[in-house]
CSV table of C-alpha atoms in Angstrom, one decimal:
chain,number,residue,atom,x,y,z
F,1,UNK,CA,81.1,22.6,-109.6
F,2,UNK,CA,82.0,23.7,-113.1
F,3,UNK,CA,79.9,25.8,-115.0
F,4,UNK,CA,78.9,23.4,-117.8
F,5,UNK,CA,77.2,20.8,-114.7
F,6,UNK,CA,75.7,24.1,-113.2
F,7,UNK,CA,74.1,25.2,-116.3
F,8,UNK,CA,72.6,21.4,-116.7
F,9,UNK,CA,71.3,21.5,-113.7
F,10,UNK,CA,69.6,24.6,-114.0
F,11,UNK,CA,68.1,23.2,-117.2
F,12,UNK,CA,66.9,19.8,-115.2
F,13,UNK,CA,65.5,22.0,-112.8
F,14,UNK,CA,63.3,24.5,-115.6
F,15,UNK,CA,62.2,21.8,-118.0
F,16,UNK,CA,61.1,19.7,-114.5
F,17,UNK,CA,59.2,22.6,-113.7
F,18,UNK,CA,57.5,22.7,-117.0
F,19,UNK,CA,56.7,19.5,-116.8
F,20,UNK,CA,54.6,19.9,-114.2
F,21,UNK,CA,53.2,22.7,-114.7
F,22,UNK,CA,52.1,20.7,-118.2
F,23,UNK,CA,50.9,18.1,-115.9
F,24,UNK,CA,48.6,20.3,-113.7
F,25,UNK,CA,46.6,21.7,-116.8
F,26,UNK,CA,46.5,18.3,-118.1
F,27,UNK,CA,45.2,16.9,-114.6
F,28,UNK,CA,42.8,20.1,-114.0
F,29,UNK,CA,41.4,18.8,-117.0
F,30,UNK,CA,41.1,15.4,-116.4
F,31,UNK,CA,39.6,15.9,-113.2
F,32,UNK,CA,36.6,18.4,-114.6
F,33,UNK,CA,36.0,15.5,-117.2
F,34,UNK,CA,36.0,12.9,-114.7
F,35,UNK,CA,34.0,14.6,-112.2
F,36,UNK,CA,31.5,15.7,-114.7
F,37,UNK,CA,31.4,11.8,-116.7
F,38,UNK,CA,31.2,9.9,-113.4
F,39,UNK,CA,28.3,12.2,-112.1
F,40,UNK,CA,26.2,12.1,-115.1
F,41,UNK,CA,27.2,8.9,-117.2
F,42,UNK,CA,24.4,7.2,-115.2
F,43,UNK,CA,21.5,9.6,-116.8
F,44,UNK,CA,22.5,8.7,-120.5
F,45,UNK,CA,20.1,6.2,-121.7
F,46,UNK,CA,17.1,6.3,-124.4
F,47,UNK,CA,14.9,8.0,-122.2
F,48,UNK,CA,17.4,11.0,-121.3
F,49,UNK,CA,17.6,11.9,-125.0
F,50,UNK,CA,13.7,10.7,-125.9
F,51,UNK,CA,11.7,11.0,-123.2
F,52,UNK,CA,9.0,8.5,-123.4
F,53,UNK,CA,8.5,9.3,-127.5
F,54,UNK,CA,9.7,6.6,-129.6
F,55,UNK,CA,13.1,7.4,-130.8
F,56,UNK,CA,13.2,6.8,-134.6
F,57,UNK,CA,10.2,9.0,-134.8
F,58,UNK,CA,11.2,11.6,-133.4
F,59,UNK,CA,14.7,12.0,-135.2
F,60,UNK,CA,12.3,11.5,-138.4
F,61,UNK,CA,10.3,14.9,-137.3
F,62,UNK,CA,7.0,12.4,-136.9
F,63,UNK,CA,6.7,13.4,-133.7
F,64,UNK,CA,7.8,15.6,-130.5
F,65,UNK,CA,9.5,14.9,-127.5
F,66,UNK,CA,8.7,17.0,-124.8
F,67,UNK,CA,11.0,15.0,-121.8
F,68,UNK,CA,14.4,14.4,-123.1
F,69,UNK,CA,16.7,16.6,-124.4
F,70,UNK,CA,16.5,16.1,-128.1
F,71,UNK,CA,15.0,19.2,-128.4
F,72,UNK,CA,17.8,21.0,-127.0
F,73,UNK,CA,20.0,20.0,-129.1
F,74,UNK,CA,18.4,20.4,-132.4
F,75,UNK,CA,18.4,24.0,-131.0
F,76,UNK,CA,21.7,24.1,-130.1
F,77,UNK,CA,23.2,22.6,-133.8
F,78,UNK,CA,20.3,25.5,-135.5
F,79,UNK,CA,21.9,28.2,-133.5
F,80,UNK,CA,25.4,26.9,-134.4
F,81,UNK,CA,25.0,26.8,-138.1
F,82,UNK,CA,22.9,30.1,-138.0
F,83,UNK,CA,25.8,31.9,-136.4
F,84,UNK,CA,28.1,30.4,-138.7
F,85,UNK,CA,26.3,31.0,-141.6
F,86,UNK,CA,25.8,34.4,-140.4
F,87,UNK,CA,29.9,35.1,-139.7
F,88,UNK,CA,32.1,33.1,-142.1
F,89,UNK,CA,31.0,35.7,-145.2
F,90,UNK,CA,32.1,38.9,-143.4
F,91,UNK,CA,35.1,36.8,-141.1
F,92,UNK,CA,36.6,35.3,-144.4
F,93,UNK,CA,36.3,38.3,-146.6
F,94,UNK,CA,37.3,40.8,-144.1
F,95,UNK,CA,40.5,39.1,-143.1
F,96,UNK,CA,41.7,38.9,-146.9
F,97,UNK,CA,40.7,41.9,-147.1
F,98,UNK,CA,43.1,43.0,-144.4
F,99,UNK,CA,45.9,41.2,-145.7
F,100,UNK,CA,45.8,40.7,-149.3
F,101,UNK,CA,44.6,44.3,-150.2
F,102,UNK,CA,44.8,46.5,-147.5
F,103,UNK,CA,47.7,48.6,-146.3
F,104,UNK,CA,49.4,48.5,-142.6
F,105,UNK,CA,47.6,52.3,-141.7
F,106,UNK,CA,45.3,53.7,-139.5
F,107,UNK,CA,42.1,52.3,-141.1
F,108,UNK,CA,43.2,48.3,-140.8
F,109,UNK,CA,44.6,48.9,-137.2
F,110,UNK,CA,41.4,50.2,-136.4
F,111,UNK,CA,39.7,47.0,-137.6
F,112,UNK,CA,41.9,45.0,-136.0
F,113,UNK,CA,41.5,46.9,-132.8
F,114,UNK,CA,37.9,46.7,-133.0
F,115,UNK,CA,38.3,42.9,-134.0
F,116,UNK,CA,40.6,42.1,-130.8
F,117,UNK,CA,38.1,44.2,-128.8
F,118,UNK,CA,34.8,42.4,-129.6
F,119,UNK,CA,36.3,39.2,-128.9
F,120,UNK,CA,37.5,40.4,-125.2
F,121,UNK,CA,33.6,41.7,-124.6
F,122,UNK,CA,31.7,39.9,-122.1
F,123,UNK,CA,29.2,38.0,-123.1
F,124,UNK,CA,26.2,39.3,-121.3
F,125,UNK,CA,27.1,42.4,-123.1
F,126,UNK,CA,26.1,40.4,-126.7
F,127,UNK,CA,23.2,39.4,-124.8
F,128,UNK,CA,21.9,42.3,-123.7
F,129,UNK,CA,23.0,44.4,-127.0
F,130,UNK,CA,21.0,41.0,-128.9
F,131,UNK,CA,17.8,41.7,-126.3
F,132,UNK,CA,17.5,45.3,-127.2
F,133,UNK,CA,17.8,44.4,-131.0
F,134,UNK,CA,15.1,41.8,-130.4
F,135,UNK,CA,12.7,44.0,-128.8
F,136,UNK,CA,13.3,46.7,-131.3
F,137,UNK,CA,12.6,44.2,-134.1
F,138,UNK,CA,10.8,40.1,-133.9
F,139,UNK,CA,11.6,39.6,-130.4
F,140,UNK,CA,13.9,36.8,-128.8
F,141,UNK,CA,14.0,34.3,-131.6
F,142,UNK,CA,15.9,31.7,-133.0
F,143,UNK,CA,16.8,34.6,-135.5
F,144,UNK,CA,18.3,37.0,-132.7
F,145,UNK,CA,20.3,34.2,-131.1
F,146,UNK,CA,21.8,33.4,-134.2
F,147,UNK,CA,22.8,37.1,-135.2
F,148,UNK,CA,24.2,37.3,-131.9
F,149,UNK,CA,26.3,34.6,-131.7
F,150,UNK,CA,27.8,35.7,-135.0
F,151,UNK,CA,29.5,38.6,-133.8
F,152,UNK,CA,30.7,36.8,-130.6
F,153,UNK,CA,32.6,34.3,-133.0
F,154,UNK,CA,33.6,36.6,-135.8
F,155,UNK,CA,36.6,38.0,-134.6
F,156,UNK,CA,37.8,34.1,-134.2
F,157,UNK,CA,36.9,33.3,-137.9
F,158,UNK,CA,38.6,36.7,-138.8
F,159,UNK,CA,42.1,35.8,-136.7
F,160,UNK,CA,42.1,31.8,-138.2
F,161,UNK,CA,41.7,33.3,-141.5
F,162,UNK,CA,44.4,35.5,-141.3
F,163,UNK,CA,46.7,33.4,-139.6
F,164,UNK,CA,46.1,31.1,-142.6
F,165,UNK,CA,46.8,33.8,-145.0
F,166,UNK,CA,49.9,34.8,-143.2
F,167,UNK,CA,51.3,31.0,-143.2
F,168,UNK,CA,51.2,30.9,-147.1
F,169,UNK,CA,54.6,31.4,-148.1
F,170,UNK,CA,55.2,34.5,-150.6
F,171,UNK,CA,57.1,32.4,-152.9
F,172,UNK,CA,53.4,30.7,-154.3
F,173,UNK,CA,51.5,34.3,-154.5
F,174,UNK,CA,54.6,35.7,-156.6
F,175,UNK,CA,54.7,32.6,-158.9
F,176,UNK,CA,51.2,32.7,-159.4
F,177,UNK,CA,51.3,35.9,-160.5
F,178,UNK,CA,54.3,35.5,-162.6
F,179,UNK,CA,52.6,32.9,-164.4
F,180,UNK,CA,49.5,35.6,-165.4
F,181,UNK,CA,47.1,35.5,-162.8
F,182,UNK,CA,45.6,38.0,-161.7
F,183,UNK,CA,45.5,39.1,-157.9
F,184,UNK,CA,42.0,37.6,-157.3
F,185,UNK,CA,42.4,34.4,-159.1
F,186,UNK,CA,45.3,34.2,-157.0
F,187,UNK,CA,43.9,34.5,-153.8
F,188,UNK,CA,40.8,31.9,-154.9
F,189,UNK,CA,43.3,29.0,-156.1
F,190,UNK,CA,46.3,29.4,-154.6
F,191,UNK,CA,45.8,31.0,-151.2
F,192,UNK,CA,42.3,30.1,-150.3
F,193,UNK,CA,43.2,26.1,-150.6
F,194,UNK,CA,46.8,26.5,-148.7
F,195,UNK,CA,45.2,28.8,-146.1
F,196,UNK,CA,42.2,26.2,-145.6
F,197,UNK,CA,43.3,24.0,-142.8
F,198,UNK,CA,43.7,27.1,-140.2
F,199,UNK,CA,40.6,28.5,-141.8
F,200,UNK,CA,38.6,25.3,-141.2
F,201,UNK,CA,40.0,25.0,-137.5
F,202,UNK,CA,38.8,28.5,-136.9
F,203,UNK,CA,35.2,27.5,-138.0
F,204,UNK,CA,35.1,24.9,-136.3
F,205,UNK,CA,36.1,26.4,-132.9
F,206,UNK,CA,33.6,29.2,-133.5
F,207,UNK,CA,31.1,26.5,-133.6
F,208,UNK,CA,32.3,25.5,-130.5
F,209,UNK,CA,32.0,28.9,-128.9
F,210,UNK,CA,28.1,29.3,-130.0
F,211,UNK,CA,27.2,25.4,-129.2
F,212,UNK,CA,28.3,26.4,-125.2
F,213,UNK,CA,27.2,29.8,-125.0
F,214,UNK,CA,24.9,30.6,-122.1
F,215,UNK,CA,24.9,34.2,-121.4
F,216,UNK,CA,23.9,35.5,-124.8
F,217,UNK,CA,21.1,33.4,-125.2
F,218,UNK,CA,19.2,33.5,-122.0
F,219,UNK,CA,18.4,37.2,-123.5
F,220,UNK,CA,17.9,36.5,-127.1
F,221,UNK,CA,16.7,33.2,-128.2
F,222,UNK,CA,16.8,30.2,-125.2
F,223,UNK,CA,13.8,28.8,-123.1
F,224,UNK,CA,13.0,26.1,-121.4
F,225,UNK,CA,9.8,24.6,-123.6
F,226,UNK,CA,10.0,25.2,-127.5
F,227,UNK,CA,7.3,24.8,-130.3
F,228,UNK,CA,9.3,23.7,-132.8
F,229,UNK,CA,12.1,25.1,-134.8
F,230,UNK,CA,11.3,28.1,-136.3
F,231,UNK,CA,13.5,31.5,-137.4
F,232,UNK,CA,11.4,33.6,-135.1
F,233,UNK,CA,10.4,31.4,-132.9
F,234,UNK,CA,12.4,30.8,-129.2
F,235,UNK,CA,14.2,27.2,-128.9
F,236,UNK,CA,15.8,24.9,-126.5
F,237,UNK,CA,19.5,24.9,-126.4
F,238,UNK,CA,21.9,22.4,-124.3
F,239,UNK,CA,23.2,25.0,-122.3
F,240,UNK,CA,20.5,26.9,-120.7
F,241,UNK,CA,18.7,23.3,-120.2
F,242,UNK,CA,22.2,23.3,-118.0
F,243,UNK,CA,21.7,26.2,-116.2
F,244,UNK,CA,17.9,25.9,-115.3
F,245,UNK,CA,18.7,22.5,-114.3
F,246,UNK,CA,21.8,23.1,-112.5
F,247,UNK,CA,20.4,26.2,-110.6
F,248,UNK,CA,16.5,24.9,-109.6
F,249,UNK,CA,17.0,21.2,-109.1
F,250,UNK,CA,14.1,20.0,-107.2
F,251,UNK,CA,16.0,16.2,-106.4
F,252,UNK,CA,18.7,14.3,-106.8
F,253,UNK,CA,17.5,12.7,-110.2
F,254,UNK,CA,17.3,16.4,-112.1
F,255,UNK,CA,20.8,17.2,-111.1
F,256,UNK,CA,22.1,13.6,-112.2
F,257,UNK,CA,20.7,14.9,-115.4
F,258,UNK,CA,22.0,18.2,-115.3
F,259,UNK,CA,25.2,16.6,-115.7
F,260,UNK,CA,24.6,14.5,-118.3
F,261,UNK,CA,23.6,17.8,-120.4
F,262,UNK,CA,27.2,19.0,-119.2
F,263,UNK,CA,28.8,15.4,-120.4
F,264,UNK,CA,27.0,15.9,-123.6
F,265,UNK,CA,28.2,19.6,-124.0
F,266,UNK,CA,32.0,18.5,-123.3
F,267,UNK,CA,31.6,15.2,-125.9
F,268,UNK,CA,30.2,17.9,-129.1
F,269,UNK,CA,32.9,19.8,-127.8
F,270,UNK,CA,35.4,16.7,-128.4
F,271,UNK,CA,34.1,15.8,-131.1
F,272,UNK,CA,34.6,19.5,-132.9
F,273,UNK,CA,37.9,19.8,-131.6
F,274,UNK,CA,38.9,16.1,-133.1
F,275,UNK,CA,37.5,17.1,-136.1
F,276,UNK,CA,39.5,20.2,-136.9
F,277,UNK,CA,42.8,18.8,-135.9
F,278,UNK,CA,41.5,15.3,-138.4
F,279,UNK,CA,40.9,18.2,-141.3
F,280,UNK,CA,44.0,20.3,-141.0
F,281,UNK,CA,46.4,17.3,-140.5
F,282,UNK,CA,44.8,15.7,-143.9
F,283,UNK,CA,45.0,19.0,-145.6
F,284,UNK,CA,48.7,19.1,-144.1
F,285,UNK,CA,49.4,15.5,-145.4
F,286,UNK,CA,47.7,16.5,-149.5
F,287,UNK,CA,49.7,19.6,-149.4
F,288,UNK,CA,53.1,18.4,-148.5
């Protein structure tokens, strides 16, 4: 056998075993989907999101629903967008700060370090840092949950952002410039709007991080029966509804409905994910 049929073979024989090592991850996932969709696809009705409240009423905020899950996950989406709102000011700026102003020296490397490092923690170490905070200040709250979650998904607003800065090519900063900009103005209309798409992905996989977030918010701002949505008040989220349900089912009817919470949880997740890839392949498509 010549060398030329050896080294195709060899090739056959590595891309094969890529190939399936593709297809395990994308079976693995398949199977967690499927397990989870046809085990709870038979709890998803009115009732399951309602209770016995009327529905329109309740999404109107005319009345409560103290059976279903709606509760849950208008706790869920205020955590989300409190954690967001909370992180994308000091993700964004800090990561053009890094690289549009800063110099590579010890100062940025120590950021970055720092960045990298709070985004390896644990998080029952946010949770319990979050429940000493809250105990020191208004107590586990809506507020606390929030201001947790946003430094769990800082460092991944920080890294998109930066990424997105990195992948603007030099060639538009320098014209900009030439043309009698100055470095600000540059960064507002000519980096911000090229870097968007990997900014906006970031976001948006931050606010997947909060939405399934257990740990954290067991300590800080999740229980199992809410008043109401209020910044110091405790709320219901999807995920520790999960785990309560999950780990004291009394029948067989509670754990069908433990996974539809989990079915739920992996369709928001979809849909986030579907969204960000939809917003940086339009952004792709107006900028080229």
């Amino acid at each position: 056998m010549n060398n030329s049929k050896k080294a195709k073979i060899e090739e056959k024989i590595v891309f094969g075993i890529f190939y399936m090592f593709a297809f395990i991850v994308v079976g693995i996932l398949f199977t967690i989907v499927g397990y989870v969709f046809i085990n709870g696809i038979g709890a998803i009705n009115m009732e399951f999101f309602f209770g016995d409240s009327n529905p329109i009423n309740v999404i109107l905020g005319f009345e409560r629903s103290f059976d279903g899950i709606w509760n849950s996950i208008i706790g869920t989406l205020a955590l989300v967008i409190l954690s967001i709102l909370l992180s994308i000011p000091f993700g964004v700026l800090g990561a053009i700060y890094l690289h549009e102003y800063a110099s590579d020296n010890k100062l940025t490397q120590t950021i970055r370090f720092s960045s990298d490092s709070l985004a390896g923690l644990p998080s029952i170490v946010f949770g319990i840092f979050g429940y000493a905070l809250a105990i020191k200040t208004v107590g586990p709250s809506l507020l606390i949950g929030g201001l947790t979650l946003s430094f769990m998904v800082l460092p991944i607003i920080m890294r998109a952002t930066e990424e997105g800065l990195k992948s603007v090519a030099p060639g538009l900063r320098e014209g900009s410039l030439a043309l009698g900009a100055t470095k600000w103005q540059t960064i507002t209309k000519v980096v911000i709007p090229s870097a968007l798409p990997q900014m906006i992905t970031g976001i948006i996989l931050a606010m997947g991080r909060s939405a399934e977030e257990t740990a954290a918010i067991m300590f800080t701002a999740a229980t199992a029966f809410s008043f109401g949505i209020g910044l110091f008040n405790r709320v219901e989220t999807l995920s520790f509804s999960l785990y309560v349900l999950s780990t004291e089912y009394s029948n067989a009817e509670e754990l069908k409905m433990a996974y539809g919470i989990a079915l739920v949880l992996i369709a928001i997740m979809f849909v986030l994910f579907t969204i960000a890839n939809v917003v940086k392949n339009r952004f792709k498509l107006m900028q080229s």
